[in-house]
Short mmCIF file of C-alpha atoms and ligand atoms in Angstrom, two decimals:
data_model
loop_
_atom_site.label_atom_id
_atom_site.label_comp_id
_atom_site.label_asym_id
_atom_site.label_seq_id
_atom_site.Cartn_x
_atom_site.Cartn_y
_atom_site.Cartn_z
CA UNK M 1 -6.98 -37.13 -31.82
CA UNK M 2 -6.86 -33.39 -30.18
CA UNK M 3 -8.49 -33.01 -27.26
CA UNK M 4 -12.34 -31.73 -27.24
CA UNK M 5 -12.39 -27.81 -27.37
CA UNK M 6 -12.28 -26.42 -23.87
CA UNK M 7 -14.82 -23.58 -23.88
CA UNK M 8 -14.60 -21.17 -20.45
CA UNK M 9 -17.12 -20.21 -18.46
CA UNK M 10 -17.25 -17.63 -15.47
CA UNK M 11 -20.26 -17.02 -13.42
CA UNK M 12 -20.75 -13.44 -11.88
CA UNK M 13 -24.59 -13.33 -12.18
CA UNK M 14 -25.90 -13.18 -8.53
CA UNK M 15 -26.59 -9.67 -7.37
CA UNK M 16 -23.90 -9.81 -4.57
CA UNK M 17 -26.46 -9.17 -1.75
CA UNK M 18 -24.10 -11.02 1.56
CA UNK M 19 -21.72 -8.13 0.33
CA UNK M 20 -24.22 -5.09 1.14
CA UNK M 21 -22.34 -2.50 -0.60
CA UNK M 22 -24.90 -1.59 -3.05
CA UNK M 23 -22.46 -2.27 -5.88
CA UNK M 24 -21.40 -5.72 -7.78
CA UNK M 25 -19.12 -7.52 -5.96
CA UNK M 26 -16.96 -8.51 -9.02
CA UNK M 27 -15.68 -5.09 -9.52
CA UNK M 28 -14.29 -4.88 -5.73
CA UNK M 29 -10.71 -3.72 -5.44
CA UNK M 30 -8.12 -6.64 -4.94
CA UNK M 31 -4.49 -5.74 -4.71
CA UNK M 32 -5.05 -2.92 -7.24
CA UNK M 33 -7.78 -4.66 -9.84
CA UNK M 34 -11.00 -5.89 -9.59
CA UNK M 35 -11.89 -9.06 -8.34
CA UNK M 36 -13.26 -10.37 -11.84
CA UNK M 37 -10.04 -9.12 -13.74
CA UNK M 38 -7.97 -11.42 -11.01
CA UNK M 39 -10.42 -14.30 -12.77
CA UNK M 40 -10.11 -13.47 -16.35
CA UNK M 41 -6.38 -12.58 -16.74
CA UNK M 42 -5.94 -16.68 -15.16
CA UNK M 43 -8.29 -17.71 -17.77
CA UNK M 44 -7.02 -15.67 -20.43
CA UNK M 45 -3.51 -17.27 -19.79
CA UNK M 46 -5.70 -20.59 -20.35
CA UNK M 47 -7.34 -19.81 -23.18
CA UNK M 48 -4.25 -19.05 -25.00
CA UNK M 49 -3.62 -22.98 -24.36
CA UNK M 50 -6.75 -23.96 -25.46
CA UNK M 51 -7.50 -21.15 -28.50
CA UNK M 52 -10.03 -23.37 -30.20
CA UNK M 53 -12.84 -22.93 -27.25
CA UNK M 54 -15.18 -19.73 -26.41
CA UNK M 55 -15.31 -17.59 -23.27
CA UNK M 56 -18.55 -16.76 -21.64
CA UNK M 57 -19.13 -14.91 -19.10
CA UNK M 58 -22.91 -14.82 -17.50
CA UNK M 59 -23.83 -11.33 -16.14
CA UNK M 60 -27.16 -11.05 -13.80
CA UNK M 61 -29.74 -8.16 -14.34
CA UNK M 62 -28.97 -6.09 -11.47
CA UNK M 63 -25.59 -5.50 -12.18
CA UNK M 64 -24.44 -6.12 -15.78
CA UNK M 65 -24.34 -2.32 -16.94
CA UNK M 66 -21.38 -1.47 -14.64
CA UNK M 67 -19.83 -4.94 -15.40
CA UNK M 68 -20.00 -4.64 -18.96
CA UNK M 69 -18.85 -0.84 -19.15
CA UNK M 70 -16.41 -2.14 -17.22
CA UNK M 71 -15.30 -4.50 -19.38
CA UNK M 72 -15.45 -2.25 -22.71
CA UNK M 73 -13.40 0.33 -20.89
CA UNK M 74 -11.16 -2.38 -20.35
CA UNK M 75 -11.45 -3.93 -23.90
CA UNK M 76 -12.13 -7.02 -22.55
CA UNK M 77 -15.39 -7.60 -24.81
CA UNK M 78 -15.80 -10.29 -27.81
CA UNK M 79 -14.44 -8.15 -31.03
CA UNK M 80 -12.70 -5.61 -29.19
CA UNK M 81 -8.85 -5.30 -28.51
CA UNK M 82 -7.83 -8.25 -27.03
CA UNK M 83 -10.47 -8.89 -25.43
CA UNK M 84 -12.81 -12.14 -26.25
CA UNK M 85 -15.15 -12.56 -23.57
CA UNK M 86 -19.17 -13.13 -24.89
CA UNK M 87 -21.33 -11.48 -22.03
CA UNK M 88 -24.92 -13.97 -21.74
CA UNK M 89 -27.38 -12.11 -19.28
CA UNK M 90 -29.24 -14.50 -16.54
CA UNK M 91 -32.57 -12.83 -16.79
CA UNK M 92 -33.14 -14.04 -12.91
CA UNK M 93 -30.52 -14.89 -10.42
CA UNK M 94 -32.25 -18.30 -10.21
CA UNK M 95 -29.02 -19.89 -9.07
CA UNK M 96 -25.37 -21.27 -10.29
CA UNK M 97 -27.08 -24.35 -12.26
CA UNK M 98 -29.12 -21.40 -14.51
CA UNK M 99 -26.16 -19.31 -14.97
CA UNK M 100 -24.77 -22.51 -15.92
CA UNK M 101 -27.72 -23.29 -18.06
CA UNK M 102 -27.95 -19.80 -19.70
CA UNK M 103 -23.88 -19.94 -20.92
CA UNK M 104 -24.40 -23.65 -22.28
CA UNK M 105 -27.03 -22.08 -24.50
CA UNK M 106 -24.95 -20.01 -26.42
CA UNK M 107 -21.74 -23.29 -26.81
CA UNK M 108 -22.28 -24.93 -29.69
CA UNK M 109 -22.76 -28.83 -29.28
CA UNK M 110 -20.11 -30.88 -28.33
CA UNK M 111 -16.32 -29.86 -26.37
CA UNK M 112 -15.73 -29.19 -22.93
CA UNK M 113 -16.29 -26.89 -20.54
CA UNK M 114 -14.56 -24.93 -17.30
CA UNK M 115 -16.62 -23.42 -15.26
CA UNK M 116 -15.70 -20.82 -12.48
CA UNK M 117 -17.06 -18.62 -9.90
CA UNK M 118 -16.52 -14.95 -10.67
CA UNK M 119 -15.90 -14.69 -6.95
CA UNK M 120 -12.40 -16.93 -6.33
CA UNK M 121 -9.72 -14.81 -7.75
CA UNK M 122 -6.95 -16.69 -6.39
CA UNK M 123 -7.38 -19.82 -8.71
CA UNK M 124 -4.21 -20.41 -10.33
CA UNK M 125 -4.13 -21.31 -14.00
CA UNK M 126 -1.86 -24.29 -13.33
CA UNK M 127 -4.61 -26.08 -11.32
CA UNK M 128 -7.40 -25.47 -13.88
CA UNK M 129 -5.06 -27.18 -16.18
CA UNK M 130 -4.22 -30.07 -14.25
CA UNK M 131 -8.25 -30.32 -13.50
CA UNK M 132 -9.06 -30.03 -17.29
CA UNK M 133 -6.91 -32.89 -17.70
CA UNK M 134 -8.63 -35.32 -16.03
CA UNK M 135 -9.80 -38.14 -17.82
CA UNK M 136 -13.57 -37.88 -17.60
CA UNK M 137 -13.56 -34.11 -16.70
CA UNK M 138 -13.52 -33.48 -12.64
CA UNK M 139 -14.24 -31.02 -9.88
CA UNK M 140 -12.17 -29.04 -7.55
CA UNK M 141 -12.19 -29.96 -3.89
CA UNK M 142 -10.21 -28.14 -1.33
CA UNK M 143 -9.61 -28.99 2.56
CA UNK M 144 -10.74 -26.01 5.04
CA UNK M 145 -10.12 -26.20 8.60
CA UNK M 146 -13.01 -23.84 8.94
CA UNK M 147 -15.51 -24.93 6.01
CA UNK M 148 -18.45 -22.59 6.87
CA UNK M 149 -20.10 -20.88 3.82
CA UNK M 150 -18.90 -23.69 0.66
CA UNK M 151 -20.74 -26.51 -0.44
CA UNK M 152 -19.36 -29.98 1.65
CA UNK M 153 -18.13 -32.62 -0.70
CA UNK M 154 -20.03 -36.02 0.00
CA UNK M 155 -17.76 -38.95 -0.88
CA UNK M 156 -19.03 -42.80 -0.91
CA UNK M 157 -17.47 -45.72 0.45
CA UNK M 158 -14.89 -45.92 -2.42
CA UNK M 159 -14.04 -42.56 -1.77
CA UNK M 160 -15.57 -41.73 -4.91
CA UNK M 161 -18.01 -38.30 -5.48
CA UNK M 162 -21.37 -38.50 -3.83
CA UNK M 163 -22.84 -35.25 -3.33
CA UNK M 164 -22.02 -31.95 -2.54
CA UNK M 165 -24.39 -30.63 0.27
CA UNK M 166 -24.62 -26.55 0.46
CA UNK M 167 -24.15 -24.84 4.00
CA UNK M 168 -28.06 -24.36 3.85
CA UNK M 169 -28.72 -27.67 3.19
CA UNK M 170 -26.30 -29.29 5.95
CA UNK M 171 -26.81 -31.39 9.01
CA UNK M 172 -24.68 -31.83 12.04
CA UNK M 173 -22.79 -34.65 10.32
CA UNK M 174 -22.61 -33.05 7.34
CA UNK M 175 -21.66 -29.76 8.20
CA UNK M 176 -18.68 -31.20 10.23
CA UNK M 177 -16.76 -32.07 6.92
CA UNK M 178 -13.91 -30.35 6.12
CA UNK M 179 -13.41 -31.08 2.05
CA UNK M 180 -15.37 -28.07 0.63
CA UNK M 181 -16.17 -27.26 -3.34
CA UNK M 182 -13.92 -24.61 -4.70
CA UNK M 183 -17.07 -24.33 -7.59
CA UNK M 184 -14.76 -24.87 -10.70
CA UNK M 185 -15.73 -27.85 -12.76
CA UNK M 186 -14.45 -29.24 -15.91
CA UNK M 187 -17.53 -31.09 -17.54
CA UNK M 188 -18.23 -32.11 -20.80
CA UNK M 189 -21.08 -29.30 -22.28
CA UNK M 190 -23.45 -31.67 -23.87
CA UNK M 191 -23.92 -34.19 -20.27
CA UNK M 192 -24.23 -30.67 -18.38
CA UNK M 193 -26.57 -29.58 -20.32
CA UNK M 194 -28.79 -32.23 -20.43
CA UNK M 195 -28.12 -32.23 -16.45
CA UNK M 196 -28.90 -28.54 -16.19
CA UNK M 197 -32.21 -28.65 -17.92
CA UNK M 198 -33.35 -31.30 -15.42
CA UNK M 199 -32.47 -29.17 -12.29
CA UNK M 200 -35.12 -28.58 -9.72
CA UNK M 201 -34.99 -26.49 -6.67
CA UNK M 202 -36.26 -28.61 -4.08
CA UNK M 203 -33.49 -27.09 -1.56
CA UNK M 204 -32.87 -24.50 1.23
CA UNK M 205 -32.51 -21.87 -0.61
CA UNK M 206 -34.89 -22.71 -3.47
CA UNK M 207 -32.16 -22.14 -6.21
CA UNK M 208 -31.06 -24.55 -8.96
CA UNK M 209 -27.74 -25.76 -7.31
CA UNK M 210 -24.70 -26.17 -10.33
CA UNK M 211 -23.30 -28.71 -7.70
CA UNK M 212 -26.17 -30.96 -8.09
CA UNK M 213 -25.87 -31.00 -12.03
CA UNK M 214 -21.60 -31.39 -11.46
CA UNK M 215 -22.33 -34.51 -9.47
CA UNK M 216 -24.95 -35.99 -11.75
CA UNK M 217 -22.43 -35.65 -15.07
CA UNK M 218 -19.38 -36.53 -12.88
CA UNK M 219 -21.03 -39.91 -11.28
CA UNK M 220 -21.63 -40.79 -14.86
CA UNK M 221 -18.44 -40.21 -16.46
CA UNK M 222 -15.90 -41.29 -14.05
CA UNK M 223 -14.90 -37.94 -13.44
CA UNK M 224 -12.81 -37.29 -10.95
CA UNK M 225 -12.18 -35.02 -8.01
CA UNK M 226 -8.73 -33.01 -7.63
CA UNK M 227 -7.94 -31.74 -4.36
CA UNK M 228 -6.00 -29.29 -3.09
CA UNK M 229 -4.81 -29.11 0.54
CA UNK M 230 -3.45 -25.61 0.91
CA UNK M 231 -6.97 -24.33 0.47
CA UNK M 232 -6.01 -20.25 -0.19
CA UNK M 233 -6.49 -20.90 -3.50
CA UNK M 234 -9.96 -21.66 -4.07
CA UNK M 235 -10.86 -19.34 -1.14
CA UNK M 236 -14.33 -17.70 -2.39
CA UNK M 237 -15.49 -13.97 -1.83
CA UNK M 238 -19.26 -13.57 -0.48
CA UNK M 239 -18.81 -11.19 2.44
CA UNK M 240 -16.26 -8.01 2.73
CA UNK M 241 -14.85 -9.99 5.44
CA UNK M 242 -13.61 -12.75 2.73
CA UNK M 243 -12.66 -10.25 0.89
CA UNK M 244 -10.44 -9.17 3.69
CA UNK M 245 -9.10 -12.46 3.80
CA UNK M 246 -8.27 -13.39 0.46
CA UNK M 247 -6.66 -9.24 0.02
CA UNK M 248 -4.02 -10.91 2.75
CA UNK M 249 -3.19 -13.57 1.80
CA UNK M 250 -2.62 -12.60 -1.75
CA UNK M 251 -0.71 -9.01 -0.75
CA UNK M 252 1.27 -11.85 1.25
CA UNK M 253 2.06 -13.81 -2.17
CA UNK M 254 3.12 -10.65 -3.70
CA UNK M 255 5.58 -9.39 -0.92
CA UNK M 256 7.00 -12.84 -1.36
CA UNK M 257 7.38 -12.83 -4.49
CA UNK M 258 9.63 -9.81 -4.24
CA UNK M 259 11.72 -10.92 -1.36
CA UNK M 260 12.95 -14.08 -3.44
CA UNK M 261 13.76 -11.54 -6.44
CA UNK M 262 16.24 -9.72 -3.77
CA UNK M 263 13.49 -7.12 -2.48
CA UNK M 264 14.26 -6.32 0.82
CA UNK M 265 10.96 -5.54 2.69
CA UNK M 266 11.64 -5.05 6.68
CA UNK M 267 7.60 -5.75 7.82
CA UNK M 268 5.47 -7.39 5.22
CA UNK M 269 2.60 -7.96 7.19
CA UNK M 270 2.85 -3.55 7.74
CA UNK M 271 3.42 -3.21 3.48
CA UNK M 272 1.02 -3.08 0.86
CA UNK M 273 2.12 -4.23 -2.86
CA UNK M 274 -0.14 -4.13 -5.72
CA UNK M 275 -0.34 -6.03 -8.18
CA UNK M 276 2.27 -5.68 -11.25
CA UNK M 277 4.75 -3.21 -9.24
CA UNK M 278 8.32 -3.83 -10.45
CA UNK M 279 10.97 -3.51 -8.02
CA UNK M 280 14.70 -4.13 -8.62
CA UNK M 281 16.63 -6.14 -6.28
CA UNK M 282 18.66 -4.25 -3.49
CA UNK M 283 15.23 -2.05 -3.18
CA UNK M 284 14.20 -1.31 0.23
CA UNK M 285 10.62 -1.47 1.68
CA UNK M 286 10.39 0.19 5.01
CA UNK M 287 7.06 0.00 7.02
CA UNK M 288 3.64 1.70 6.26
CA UNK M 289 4.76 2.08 2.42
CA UNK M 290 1.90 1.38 -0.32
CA UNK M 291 2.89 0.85 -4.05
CA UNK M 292 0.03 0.65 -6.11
CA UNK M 293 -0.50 -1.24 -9.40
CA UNK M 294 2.14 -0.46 -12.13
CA UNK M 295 4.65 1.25 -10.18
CA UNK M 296 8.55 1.26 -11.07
CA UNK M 297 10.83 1.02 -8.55
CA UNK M 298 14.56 0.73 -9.39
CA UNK M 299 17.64 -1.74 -7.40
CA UNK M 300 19.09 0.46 -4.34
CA UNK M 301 16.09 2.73 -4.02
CA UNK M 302 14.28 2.91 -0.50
CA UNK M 303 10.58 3.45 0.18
CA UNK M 304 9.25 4.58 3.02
CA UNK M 305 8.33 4.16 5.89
CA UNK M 306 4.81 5.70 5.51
CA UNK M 307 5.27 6.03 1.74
CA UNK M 308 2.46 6.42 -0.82
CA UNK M 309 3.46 5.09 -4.38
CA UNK M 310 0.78 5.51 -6.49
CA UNK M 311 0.18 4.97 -10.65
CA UNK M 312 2.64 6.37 -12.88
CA UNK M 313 5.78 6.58 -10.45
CA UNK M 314 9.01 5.27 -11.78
CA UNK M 315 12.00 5.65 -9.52
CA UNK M 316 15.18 5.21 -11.13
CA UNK M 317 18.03 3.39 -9.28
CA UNK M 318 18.82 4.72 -5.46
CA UNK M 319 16.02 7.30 -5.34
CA UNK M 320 14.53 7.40 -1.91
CA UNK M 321 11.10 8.63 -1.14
CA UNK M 322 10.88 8.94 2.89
CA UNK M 323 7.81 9.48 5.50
CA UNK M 324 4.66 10.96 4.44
CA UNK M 325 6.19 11.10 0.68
CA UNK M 326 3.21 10.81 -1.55
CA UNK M 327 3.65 10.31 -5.32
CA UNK M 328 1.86 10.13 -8.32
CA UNK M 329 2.85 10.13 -12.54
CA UNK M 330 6.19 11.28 -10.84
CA UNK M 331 9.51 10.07 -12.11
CA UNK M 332 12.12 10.11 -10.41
CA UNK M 333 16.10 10.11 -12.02
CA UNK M 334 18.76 8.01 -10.10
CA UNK M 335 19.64 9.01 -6.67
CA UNK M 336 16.97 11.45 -6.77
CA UNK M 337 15.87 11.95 -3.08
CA UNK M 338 12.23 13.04 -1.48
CA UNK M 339 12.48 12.21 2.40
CA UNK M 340 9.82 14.21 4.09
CA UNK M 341 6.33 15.54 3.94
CA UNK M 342 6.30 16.15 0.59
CA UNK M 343 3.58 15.41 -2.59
CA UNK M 344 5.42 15.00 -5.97
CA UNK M 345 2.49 14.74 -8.99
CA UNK M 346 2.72 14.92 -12.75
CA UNK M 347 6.18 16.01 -12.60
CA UNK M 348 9.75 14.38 -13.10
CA UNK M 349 12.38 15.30 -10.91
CA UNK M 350 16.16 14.97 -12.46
CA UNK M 351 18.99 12.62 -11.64
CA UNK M 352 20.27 13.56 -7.84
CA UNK M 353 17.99 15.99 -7.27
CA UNK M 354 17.45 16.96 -3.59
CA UNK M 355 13.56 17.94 -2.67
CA UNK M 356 13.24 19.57 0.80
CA UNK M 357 10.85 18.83 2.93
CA UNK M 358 7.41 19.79 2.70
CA UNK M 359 7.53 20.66 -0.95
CA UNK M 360 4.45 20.38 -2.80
CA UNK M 361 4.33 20.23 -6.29
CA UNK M 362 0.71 22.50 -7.02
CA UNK M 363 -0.41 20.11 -9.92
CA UNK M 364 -4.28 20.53 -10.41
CA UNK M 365 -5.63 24.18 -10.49
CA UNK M 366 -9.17 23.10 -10.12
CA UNK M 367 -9.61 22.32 -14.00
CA UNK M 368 -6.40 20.72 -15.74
CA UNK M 369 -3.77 18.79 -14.26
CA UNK M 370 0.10 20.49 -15.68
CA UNK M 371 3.44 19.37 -15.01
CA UNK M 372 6.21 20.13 -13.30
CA UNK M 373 10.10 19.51 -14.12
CA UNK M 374 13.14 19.66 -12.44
CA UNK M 375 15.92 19.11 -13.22
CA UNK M 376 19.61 16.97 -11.97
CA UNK M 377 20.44 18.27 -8.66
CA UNK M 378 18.32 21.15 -8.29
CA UNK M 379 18.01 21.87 -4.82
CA UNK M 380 14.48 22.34 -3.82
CA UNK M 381 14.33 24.19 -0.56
CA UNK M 382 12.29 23.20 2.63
CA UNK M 383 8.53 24.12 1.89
CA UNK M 384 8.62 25.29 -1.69
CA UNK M 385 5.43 25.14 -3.82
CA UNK M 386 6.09 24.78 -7.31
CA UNK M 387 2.65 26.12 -9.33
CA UNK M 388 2.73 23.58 -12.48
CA UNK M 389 3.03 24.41 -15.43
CA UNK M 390 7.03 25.13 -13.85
CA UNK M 391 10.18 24.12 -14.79
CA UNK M 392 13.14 24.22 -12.70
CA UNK M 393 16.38 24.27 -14.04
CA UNK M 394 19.68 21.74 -13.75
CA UNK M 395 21.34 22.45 -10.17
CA UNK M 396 19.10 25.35 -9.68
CA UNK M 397 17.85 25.93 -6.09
CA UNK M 398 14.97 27.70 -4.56
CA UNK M 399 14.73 28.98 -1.05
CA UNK M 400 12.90 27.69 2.30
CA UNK M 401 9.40 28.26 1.77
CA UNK M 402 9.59 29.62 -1.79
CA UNK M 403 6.19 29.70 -3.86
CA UNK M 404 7.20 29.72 -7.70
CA UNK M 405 4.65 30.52 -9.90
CA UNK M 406 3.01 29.04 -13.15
CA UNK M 407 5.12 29.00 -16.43
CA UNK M 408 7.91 31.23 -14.32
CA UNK M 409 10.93 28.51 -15.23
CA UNK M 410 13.72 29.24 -12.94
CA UNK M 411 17.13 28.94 -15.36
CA UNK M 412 20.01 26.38 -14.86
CA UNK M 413 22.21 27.20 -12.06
CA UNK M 414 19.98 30.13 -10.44
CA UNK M 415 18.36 30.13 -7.11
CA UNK M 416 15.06 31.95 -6.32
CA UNK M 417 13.42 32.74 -3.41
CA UNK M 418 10.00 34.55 -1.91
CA UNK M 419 6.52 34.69 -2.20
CA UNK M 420 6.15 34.68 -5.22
CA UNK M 421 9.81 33.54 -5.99
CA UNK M 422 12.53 35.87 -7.45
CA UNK M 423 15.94 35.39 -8.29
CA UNK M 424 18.39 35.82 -5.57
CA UNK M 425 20.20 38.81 -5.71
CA UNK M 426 24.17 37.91 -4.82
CA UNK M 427 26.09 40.07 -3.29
CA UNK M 428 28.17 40.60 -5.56
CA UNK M 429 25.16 41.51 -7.88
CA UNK M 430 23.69 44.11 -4.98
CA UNK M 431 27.24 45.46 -4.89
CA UNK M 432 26.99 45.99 -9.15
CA UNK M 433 23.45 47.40 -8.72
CA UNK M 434 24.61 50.01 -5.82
CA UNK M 435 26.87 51.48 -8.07
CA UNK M 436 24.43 52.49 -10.96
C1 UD1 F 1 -20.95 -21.79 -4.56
C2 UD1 F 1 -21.24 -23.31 -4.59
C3 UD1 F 1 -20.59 -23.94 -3.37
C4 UD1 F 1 -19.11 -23.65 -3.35
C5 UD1 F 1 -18.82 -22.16 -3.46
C6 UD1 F 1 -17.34 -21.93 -3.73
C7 UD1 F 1 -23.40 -23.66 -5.68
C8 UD1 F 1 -24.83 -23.98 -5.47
N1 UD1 F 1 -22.65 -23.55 -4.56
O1 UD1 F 1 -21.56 -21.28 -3.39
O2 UD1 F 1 -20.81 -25.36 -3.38
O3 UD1 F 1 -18.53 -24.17 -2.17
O4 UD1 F 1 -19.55 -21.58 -4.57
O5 UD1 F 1 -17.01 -20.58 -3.67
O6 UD1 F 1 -22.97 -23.54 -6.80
N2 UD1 F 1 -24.13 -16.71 -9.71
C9 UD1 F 1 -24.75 -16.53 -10.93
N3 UD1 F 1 -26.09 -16.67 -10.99
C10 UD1 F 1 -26.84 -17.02 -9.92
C11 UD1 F 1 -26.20 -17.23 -8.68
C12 UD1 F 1 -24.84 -17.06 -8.62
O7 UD1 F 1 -24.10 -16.24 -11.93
O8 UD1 F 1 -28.06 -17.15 -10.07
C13 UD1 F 1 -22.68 -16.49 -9.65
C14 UD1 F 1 -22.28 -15.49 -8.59
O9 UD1 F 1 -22.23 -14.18 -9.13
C15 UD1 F 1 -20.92 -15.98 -8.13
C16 UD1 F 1 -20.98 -17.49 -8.43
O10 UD1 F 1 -22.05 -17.69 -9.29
O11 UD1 F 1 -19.86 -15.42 -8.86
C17 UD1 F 1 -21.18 -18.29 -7.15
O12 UD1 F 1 -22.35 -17.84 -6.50
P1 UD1 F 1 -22.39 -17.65 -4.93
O13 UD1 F 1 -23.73 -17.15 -4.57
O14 UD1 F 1 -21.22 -16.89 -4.45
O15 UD1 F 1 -22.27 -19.16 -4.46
P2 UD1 F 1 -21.70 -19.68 -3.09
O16 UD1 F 1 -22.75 -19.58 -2.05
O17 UD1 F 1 -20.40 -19.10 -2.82
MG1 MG F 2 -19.42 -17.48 -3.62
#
């Protein structure tokens, strides 16, 4: 018989007050996407395991406007592109077991379901798959040296679940254990509901605790409890100093990912990698270099140090972008080289290409972003600004502090120079013009 569906449920319904920035805390910048996008695209990978079940996700009423334009923009919504997530609104932030409550009532009877905090991103989808298969469903416990903030997992004498205490709620004794709820359950939907509806919120902080309902349904099936002892997984966000936290040790994961695909990166505690940057192996990362989401980095081409990647840059193989280099929808041919001072923006700069120092590429006039090209080993001179819309031409050169102005293409081969630039006379060409 195939397993009960396995509907998905994330919670991101409080109003993310410990966080004090005004703003929700699921749209907070993690290694180049939002904290709740971290969430989804895991459970999105699950869900493709486990089509036949829904995804909810419970939105609060402070917040949900910018969460669910969010998630249009993103096409993330039921009906829409590929997304698939149902939004339910919590009327009241009146605590995890309501949010929890709120998403049952739009499952239909029957199946399973995975809840999630909107506010762990690290989860891997791995470990909600070995917790949905549990026989008897089953929460996720992890081991933290320093266990302030979760809820402490109470077991009995069997070492079976007992209770799960929240921080508000603990005693000395209690508050000295060290096995903490990551707040991911896999229940079946019909017990939790039936557990949900009989919350109360006779507690500490006067909420209706999910925990309480988890324990009830879990005691009663047999459920189990997986635990994980390298706790950076479950690690939850509810202060900017988690977030802090969890932004380390997953810009960590992604350096080292890189390094055991051949990416040589000389300080990764000093380098910031986004997610979804490709880099080739041979690459270089030198110190102080950032490379934000999406970028393209080539085998034998070095970054940095102090090197600002940002969307849109591709660098094709042995390009090198040096100190204070700062780059954006730029791409860059093979052996292309920018090693000082320099911003390259909306432009593509040809195959060995040599830009001085200090050259600026003048993208944005104050209305409309234009383009510049340039093409295979032009020689850009120390200080140029190129006014986009430009072109310059293959192996054509411009001079030390040259300003060459919109739509005024310099030619293959020619060299310009000034304020604004004009071809270079050659000698041989003054020599010509003296005898007219
Ligand atoms: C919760 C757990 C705690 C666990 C920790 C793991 C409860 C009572 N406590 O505590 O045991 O150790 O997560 O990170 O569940 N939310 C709603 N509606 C609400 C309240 C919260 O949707 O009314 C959402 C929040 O937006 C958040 C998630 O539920 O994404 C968890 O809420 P949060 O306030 O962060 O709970 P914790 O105190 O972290
Ligand atoms: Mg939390």
């Amino acid at each position: 018989m195939p397993a009960a569906d396995l509907h998905l449920v994330v919670l991101a319904g409080g109003n993310s007050t410990r966080i004090r920035t005004g703003g929700p805390k699921a749209l907070l910048d993690l290694c180049g996407k939002p904290l709740l996008a971290h969430v989804l695209d895991t459970l999105d990978r699950l869900h493709a395991r486990h089509p036949g079940g829904r995804r909810i996700l419970v939105l609060g009423p402070v917040h949900h406007s910018a969460l669910e334009a969010w998630l249009r923009k993103e096409g993330r919504l039921a009906g829409e592109g590929t997304g698939g997530w149902e939004i339910v609104i919590q009327e009241e932030p009146r605590g995890t077991g309501d949010a929890a409550r709120c998403a049952l009532g739009a499952l239909p009877a029957g199946g399973r379901v995975l809840l999630v905090c909107g506010d762990t991103p690290l989860l891997r989808e791995e470990t909600l798959e070995a917790l949905a298969a549990l026989p008897g469903g089953g929460l996720l416990s992890a081991v933290e040296e320093e266990p302030r903030g979760y809820g402490r997992i109470l077991r009995d004498a069997r070492g079976g679940l007992e209770a799960i205490v929240e921080e508000a709620d603990c005693d000395a004794r209690t508050a000295a254990i060290q096995e903490v709820n990551a707040g991911v359950y896999c229940l079946e939907a019909d017990a939790l509901r039936a557990a949900c509806a009989r919350l109360g919120a006779d507690n500490a902080q006067g909420e209706l605790y999910l925990t309480d309902a988890a324990v009830e349904v879990l005691r009663a099936s047999g459920g189990g409890i997986l635990r994980l002892e390298d706790s950076g997984e479950t690690l939850g966000v509810n202060t900017l100093e988690d977030l802090a936290r969890v932004a380390a040790r997953r810009r960590a994961a992604i350096l080292r990912g890189h390094m055991a695909r051949g990416v040589i990166v000389d300080a990764p505690e000093l380098t910031v990698v986004e997610e979804d940057v490709e880099i080739g192996p041979g690459a270089r990362l030198m110190p102080f270099s950032v490379l934000r989401r999406g970028v393209r980095v080539a085998s034998g081409c070095v970054v940095g140090p102090f090197a600002h990647l940002r969307a849109g840059t591709v660098l094709q193989e042995r390009a090198e972008i040096g100190n204070f280099v700062e780059t954006k929808n730029a791409e860059l041919g093979a052996g292309a080289k920018a090693k000082h001072l320099t911003y390259l923006g909306d432009c593509s700069v040809g195959a060995a290409a040599n830009i001085g120092c200090g050259t600026i590429t003048a993208n944005y006039d104050g209305k409309r972003k234009s383009r510049t090209e340039i093409g295979e080993e032009a020689f850009i001179g120390s200080g140029t600004v190129l006014v986009a819309p430009v072109r310059v031409g293959r192996a054509a050169v411009t001079g030390a502090g040259a300003v060459v102005t919109r739509n005024r293409d310099v030619p293959d081969g020619a060299t310009v120079v000034g304020v604004p630039a004009r071809p270079l006379k050659t000698s041989a060409a003054e020599a010509a013009d003296s005898e007219d």
